[in-house]
Short mmCIF file of C-alpha atoms in Angstrom, two decimals:
data_model
loop_
_atom_site.label_atom_id
_atom_site.label_comp_id
_atom_site.label_asym_id
_atom_site.label_seq_id
_atom_site.Cartn_x
_atom_site.Cartn_y
_atom_site.Cartn_z
CA MET A 1 -16.37 -31.87 8.88
CA LYS A 2 -13.64 -29.48 10.15
CA LYS A 3 -11.92 -29.51 6.75
CA LEU A 4 -15.20 -28.68 5.02
CA LEU A 5 -15.72 -25.88 7.55
CA ILE A 6 -12.23 -24.41 6.94
CA ALA A 7 -12.53 -24.72 3.25
CA ALA A 8 -15.93 -22.79 3.40
CA LEU A 9 -14.46 -20.12 5.64
CA PHE A 10 -11.39 -19.66 3.48
CA SER A 11 -13.62 -19.35 0.26
CA LEU A 12 -15.73 -16.69 1.93
CA CYS A 13 -12.79 -14.73 2.96
CA ALA A 14 -11.02 -14.94 -0.45
CA ALA A 15 -14.34 -13.89 -2.18
CA THR A 16 -14.77 -10.84 -0.05
CA GLY A 17 -11.16 -9.93 0.00
CA PHE A 18 -11.06 -9.06 -3.58
CA ALA A 19 -13.88 -6.70 -4.46
CA ALA A 20 -13.81 -4.55 -7.60
CA VAL A 21 -13.50 -0.85 -6.73
CA ASP A 22 -14.75 1.48 -9.41
CA VAL A 23 -12.74 4.67 -9.59
CA ASN A 24 -15.90 6.70 -10.37
CA LYS A 25 -17.95 5.46 -7.40
CA ALA A 26 -15.28 4.63 -4.72
CA SER A 27 -15.02 6.54 -1.52
CA GLU A 28 -11.69 7.79 -0.16
CA ALA A 29 -11.41 4.61 1.94
CA ASP A 30 -12.33 2.25 -0.89
CA LEU A 31 -9.60 3.80 -3.06
CA ASP A 32 -7.10 3.54 -0.16
CA SER A 33 -7.96 -0.12 0.34
CA VAL A 34 -6.60 -0.94 -3.22
CA ARG A 35 -3.15 -2.21 -2.95
CA GLY A 36 -0.87 0.24 -4.70
CA ILE A 37 -2.89 3.37 -4.08
CA GLY A 38 -1.95 5.56 -1.26
CA PRO A 39 -3.22 8.73 0.18
CA SER A 40 -1.41 10.90 -2.48
CA THR A 41 -2.81 9.06 -5.51
CA THR A 42 -6.17 8.90 -3.85
CA SER A 43 -6.37 12.65 -3.40
CA LYS A 44 -5.32 13.07 -7.12
CA ILE A 45 -7.99 10.79 -8.22
CA LEU A 46 -10.68 12.42 -6.10
CA GLU A 47 -9.52 15.94 -7.22
CA GLN A 48 -9.80 14.89 -10.84
CA ARG A 49 -13.02 13.14 -10.42
CA LYS A 50 -14.64 16.21 -9.00
CA ALA A 51 -14.05 17.89 -12.48
CA ALA A 52 -15.62 15.01 -14.37
CA PRO A 53 -16.00 11.27 -14.00
CA PHE A 54 -13.37 9.26 -15.70
CA LYS A 55 -14.47 7.95 -19.18
CA SER A 56 -11.97 5.19 -19.57
CA TRP A 57 -8.57 3.93 -18.31
CA GLY A 58 -6.90 6.14 -20.95
CA ASP A 59 -8.85 9.09 -19.38
CA LEU A 60 -7.64 8.08 -16.00
CA ILE A 61 -4.03 7.65 -17.13
CA GLU A 62 -3.98 11.08 -18.88
CA ARG A 63 -5.57 13.02 -15.91
CA VAL A 64 -3.87 11.43 -12.90
CA PRO A 65 -0.08 12.04 -12.55
CA GLY A 66 1.80 8.96 -11.61
CA ILE A 67 -0.49 6.47 -13.26
CA GLY A 68 0.73 4.97 -16.49
CA ASP A 69 0.01 1.87 -18.42
CA LYS A 70 2.16 -0.23 -16.19
CA ARG A 71 0.74 1.02 -12.96
CA ALA A 72 -2.82 0.91 -14.37
CA ALA A 73 -2.25 -2.81 -15.13
CA LYS A 74 -1.23 -3.46 -11.52
CA LEU A 75 -3.97 -1.47 -10.01
CA SER A 76 -6.56 -3.29 -12.23
CA GLN A 77 -5.09 -6.61 -10.99
CA GLU A 78 -5.59 -5.46 -7.51
CA GLY A 79 -9.36 -4.79 -8.26
CA LEU A 80 -9.53 -1.16 -9.44
CA THR A 81 -11.92 -0.64 -12.45
CA VAL A 82 -13.13 2.26 -14.58
CA ASN A 83 -16.82 2.16 -15.28
CA GLY A 84 -16.70 -1.61 -14.32
CA ASP A 85 -13.92 -2.30 -16.92
CA ALA A 86 -10.45 -3.80 -16.05
CA PHE A 87 -7.52 -2.33 -17.74
CA LYS A 88 -6.71 -3.67 -21.18
CA PRO A 89 -3.48 -2.42 -22.64
CA THR A 90 -4.08 -1.00 -26.21
CA GLY A 91 -0.52 0.02 -27.15
CA ALA A 92 1.72 -2.31 -29.05
CA PRO A 93 4.69 -3.62 -27.04
CA ALA A 94 7.70 -1.40 -27.22
CA GLU A 95 10.29 -2.44 -29.78
CA ALA A 96 13.59 -3.72 -28.45
CA LYS A 97 16.48 -1.58 -28.91
CA PRO A 98 19.08 -3.02 -31.36
CA LYS A 99 22.26 -4.33 -29.94
CA GLN A 100 25.31 -2.51 -30.97
#
């Protein structure tokens, strides 16, 4: 019985610990709760969001300094979404430089 109770408690904690945070709806505290977003990035996001909601991940990357494809992928893994969508890289992988 103890094992079942512990498993149920763990499942509940795990499910609530990873909630999607939509960049267009999130409060300052919600954005700060996403691992990888600090106060500086939060303020940049909120400032840009005042001008207009983010249309896509590409729009977010273009308008918020310090967020590129690599960081967007990490933030998405931590639960950040744009209009409910997770980040999906669209660019082709960079070609390897030829060895000389």
